[in-house]
C-alpha positions as protocol buffer text, in pm:
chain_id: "A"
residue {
  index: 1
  type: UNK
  ca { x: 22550 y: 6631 z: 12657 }
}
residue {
  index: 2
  type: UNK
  ca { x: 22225 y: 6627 z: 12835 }
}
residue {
  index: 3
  type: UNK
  ca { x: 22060 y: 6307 z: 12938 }
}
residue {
  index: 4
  type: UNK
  ca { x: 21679 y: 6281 z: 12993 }
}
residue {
  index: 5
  type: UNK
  ca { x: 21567 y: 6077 z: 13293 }
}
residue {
  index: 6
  type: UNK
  ca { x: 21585 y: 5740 z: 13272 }
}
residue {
  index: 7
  type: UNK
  ca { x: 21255 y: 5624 z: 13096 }
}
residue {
  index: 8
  type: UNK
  ca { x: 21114 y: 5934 z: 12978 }
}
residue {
  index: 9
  type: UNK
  ca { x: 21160 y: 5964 z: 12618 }
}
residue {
  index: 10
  type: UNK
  ca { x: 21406 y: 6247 z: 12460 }
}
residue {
  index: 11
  type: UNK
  ca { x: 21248 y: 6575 z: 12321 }
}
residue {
  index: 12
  type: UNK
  ca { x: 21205 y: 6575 z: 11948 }
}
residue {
  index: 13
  type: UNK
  ca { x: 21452 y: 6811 z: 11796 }
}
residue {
  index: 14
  type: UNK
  ca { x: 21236 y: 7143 z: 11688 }
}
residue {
  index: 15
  type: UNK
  ca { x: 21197 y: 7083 z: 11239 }
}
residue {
  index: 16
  type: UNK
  ca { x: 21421 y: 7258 z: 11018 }
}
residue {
  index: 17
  type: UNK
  ca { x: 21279 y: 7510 z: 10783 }
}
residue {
  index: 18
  type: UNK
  ca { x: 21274 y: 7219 z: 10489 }
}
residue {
  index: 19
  type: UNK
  ca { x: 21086 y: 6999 z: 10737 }
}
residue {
  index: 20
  type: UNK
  ca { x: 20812 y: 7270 z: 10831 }
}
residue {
  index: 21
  type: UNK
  ca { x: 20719 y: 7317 z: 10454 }
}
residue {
  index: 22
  type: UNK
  ca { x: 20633 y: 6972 z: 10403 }
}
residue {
  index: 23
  type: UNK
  ca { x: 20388 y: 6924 z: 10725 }
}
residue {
  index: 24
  type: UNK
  ca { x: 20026 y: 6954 z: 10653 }
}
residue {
  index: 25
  type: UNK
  ca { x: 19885 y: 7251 z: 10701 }
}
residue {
  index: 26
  type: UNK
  ca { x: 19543 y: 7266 z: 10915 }
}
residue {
  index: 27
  type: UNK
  ca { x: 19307 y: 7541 z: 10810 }
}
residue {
  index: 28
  type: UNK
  ca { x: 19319 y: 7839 z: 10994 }
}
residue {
  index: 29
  type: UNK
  ca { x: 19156 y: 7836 z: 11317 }
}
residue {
  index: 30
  type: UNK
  ca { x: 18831 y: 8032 z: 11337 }
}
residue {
  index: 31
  type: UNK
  ca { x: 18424 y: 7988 z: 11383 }
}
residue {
  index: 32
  type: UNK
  ca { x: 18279 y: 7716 z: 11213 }
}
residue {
  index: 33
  type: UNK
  ca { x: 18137 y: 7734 z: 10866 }
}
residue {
  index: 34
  type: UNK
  ca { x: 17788 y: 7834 z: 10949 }
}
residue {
  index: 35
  type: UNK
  ca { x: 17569 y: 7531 z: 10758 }
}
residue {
  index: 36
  type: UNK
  ca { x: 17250 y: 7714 z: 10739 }
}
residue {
  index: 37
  type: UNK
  ca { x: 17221 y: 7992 z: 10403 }
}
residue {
  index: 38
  type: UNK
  ca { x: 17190 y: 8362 z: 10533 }
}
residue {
  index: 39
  type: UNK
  ca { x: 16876 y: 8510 z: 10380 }
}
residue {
  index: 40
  type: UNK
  ca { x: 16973 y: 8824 z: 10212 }
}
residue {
  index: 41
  type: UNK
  ca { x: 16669 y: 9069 z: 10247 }
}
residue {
  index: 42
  type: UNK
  ca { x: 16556 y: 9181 z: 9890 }
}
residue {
  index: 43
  type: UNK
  ca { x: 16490 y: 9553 z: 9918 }
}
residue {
  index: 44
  type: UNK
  ca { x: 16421 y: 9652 z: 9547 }
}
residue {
  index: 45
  type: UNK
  ca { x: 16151 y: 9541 z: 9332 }
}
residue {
  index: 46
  type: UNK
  ca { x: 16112 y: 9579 z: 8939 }
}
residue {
  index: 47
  type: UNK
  ca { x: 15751 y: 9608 z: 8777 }
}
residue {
  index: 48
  type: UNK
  ca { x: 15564 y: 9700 z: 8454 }
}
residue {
  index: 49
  type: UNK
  ca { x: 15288 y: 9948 z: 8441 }
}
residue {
  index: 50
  type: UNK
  ca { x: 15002 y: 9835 z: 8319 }
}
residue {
  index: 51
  type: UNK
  ca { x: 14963 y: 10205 z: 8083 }
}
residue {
  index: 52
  type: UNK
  ca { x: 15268 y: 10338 z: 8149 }
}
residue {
  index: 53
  type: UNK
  ca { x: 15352 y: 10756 z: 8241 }
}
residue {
  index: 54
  type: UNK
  ca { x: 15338 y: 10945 z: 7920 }
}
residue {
  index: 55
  type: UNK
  ca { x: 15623 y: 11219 z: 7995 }
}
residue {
  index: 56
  type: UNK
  ca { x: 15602 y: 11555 z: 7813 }
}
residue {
  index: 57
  type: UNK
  ca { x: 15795 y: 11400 z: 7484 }
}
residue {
  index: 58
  type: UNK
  ca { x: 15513 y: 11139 z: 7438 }
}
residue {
  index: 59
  type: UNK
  ca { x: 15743 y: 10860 z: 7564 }
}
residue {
  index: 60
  type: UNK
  ca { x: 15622 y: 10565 z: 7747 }
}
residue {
  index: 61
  type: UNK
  ca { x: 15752 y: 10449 z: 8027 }
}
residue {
  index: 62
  type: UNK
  ca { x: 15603 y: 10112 z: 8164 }
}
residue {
  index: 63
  type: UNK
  ca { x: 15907 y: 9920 z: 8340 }
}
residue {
  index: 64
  type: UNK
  ca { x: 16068 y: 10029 z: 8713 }
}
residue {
  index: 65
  type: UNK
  ca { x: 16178 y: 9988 z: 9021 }
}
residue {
  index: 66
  type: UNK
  ca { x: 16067 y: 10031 z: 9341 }
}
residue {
  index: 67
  type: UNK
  ca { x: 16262 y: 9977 z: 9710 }
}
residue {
  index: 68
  type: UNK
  ca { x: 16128 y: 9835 z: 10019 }
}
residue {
  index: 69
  type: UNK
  ca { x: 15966 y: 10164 z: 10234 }
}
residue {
  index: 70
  type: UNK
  ca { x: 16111 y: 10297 z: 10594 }
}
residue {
  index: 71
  type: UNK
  ca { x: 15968 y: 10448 z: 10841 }
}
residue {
  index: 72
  type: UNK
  ca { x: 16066 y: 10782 z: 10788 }
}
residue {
  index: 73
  type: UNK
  ca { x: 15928 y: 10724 z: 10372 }
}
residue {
  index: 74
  type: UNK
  ca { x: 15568 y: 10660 z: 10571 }
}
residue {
  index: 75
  type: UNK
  ca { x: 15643 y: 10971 z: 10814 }
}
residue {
  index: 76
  type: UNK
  ca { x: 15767 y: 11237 z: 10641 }
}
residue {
  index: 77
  type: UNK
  ca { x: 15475 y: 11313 z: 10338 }
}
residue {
  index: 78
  type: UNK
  ca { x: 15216 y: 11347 z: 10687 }
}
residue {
  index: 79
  type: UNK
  ca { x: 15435 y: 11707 z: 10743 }
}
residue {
  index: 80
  type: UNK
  ca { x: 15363 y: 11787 z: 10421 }
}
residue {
  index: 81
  type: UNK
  ca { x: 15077 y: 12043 z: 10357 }
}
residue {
  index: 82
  type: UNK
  ca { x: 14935 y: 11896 z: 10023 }
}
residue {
  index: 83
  type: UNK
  ca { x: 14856 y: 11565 z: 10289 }
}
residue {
  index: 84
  type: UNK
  ca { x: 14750 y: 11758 z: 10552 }
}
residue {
  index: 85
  type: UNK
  ca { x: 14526 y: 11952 z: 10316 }
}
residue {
  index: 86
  type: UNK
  ca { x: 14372 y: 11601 z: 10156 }
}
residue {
  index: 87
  type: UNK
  ca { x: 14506 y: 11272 z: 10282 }
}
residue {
  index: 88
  type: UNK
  ca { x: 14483 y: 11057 z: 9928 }
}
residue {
  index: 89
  type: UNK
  ca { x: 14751 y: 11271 z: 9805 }
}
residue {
  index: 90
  type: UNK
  ca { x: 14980 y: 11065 z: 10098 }
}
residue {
  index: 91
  type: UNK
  ca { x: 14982 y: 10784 z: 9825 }
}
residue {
  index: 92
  type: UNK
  ca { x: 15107 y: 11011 z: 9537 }
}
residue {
  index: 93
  type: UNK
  ca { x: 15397 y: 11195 z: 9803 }
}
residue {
  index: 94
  type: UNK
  ca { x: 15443 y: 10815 z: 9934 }
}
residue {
  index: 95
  type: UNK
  ca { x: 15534 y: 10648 z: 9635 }
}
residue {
  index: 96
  type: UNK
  ca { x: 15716 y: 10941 z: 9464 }
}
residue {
  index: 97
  type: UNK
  ca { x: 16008 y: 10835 z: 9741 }
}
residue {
  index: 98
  type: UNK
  ca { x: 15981 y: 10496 z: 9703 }
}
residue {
  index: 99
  type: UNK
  ca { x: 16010 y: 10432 z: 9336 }
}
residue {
  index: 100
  type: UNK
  ca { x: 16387 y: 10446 z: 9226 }
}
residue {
  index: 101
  type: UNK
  ca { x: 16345 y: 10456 z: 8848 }
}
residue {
  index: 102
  type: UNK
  ca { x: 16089 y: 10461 z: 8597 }
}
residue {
  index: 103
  type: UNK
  ca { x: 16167 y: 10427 z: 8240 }
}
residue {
  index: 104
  type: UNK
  ca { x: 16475 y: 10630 z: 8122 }
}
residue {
  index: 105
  type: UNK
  ca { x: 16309 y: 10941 z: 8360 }
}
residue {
  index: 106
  type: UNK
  ca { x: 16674 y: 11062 z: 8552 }
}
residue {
  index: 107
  type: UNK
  ca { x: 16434 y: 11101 z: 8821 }
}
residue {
  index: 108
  type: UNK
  ca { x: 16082 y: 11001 z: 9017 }
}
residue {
  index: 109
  type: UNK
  ca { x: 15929 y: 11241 z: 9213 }
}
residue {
  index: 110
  type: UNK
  ca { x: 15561 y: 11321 z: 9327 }
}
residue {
  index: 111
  type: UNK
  ca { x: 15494 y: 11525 z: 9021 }
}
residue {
  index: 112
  type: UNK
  ca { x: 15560 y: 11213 z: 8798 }
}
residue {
  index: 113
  type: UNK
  ca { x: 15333 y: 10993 z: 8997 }
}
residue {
  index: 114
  type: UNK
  ca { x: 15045 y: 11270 z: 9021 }
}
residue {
  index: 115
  type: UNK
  ca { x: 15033 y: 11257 z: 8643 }
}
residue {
  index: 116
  type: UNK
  ca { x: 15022 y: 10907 z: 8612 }
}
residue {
  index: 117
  type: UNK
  ca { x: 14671 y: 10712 z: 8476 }
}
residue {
  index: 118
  type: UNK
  ca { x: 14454 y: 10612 z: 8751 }
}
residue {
  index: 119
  type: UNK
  ca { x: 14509 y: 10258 z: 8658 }
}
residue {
  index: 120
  type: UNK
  ca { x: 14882 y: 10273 z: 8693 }
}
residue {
  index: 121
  type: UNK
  ca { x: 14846 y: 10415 z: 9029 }
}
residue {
  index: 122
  type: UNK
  ca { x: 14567 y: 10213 z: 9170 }
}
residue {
  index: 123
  type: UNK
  ca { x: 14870 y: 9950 z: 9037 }
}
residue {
  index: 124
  type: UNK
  ca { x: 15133 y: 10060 z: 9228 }
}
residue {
  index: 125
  type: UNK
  ca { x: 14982 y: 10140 z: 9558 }
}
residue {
  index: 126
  type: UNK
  ca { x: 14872 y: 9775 z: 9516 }
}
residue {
  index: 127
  type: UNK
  ca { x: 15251 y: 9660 z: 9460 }
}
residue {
  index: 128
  type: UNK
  ca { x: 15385 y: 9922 z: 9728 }
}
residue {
  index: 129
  type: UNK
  ca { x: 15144 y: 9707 z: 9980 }
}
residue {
  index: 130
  type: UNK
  ca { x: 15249 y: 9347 z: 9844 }
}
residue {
  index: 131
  type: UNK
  ca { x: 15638 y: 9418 z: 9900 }
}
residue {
  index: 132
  type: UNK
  ca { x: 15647 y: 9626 z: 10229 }
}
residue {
  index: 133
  type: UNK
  ca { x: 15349 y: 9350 z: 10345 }
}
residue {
  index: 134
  type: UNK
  ca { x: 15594 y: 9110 z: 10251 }
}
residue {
  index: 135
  type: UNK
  ca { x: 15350 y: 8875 z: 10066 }
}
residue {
  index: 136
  type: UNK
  ca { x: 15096 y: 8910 z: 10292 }
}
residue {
  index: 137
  type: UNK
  ca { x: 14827 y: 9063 z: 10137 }
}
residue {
  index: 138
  type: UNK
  ca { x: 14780 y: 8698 z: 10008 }
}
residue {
  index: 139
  type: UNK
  ca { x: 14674 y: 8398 z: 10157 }
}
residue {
  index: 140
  type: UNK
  ca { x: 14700 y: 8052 z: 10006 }
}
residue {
  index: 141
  type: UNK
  ca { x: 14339 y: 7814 z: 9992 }
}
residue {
  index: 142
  type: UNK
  ca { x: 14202 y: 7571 z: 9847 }
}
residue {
  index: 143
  type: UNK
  ca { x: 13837 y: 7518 z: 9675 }
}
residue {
  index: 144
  type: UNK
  ca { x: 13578 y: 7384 z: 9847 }
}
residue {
  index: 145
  type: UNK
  ca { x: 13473 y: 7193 z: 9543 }
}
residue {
  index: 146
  type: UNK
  ca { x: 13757 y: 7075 z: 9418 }
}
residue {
  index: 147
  type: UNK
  ca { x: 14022 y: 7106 z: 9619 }
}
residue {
  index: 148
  type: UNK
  ca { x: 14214 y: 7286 z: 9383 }
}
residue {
  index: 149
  type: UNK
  ca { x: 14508 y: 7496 z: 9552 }
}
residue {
  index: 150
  type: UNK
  ca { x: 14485 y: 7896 z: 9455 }
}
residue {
  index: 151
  type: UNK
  ca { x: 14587 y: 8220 z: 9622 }
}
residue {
  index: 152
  type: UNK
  ca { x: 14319 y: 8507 z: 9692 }
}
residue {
  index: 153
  type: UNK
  ca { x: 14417 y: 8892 z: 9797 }
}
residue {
  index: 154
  type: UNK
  ca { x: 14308 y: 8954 z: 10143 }
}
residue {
  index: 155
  type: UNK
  ca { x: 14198 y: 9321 z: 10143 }
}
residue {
  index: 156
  type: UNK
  ca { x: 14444 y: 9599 z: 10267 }
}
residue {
  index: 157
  type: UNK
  ca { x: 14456 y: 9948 z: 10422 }
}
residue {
  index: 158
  type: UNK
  ca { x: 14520 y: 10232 z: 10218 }
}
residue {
  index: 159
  type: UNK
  ca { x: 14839 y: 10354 z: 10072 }
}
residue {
  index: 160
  type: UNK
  ca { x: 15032 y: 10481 z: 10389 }
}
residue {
  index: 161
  type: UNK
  ca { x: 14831 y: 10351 z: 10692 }
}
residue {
  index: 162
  type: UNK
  ca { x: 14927 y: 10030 z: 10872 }
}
């Protein structure tokens, strides 16, 4: 039998497999919970049209979708020769990559946005500037008068140009 040194305490026999399952368990070493919410970026965006696109049935369609733009969205219509021809048909090329569905259409394209009403397009380059702006194409004031709090739209570029 081995003896410890006198005054040091004996080593604790190591726990039998019974003893082990009744210990506490600490949780699992890693980085802390982080305390602060992650933002998740919001990259799609549904609207209505104020008219709606009339396809070649004579259905309406008013409600879609339409993602955040990239660089290569804003790049790519400026090689194409109906731009390069006459620049306010960058909006129509723009936005036909950018909207992910309209209506029950199986797909959105230029062609669908070039036979839009003007009103629905003046609508959506508006939108297309609000999301990728990230709301700020409008700035928060108050009256002069009254103090009342309102928002007003600060004026933008065109469709395309930053």
């Amino acid at each position: 039998m081995r003896r410890s040194a006198a005054g040091a305490p004996a080593s604790p026999a190591p726990p039998t497999a019974a003893a082990e399952a009744e210990l506490p368990r600490s949780a699992p070493a890693g980085p802390p919970a982080d305390p602060a919410p992650r933002h998740v970026l919001r990259t799609e965006f549904p609207f209505e049209l104020p008219r709606g696109y009339v396809d070649d049935a004579g259905t309406v369609h008013r409600d879609g979708v339409m993602r955040l733009s990239t660089a290569r969205d804003e790049l790519v219509p400026l090689r194409d020769v109906r731009v390069q021809e006459n620049p306010a048909y960058l909006s129509v090329v723009l936005l036909g990559r950018v909207i992910t569905r309209l209506g029950t259409l199986p797909m959105v394209h230029d062609g669908i946005v070039e036979n839009m009403f003007a009103s629905d397009l003046a609508f959506l380059q508006d939108f297309y500037r609000q999301i990728n702006a990230e709301g700020h194409t409008r700035a928060a004031v108050r009256c002069p008068h009254c103090s009342e709090p309102f928002e007003v739209e600060l004026g933008g570029s065109r469709l395309g140009e930053s």
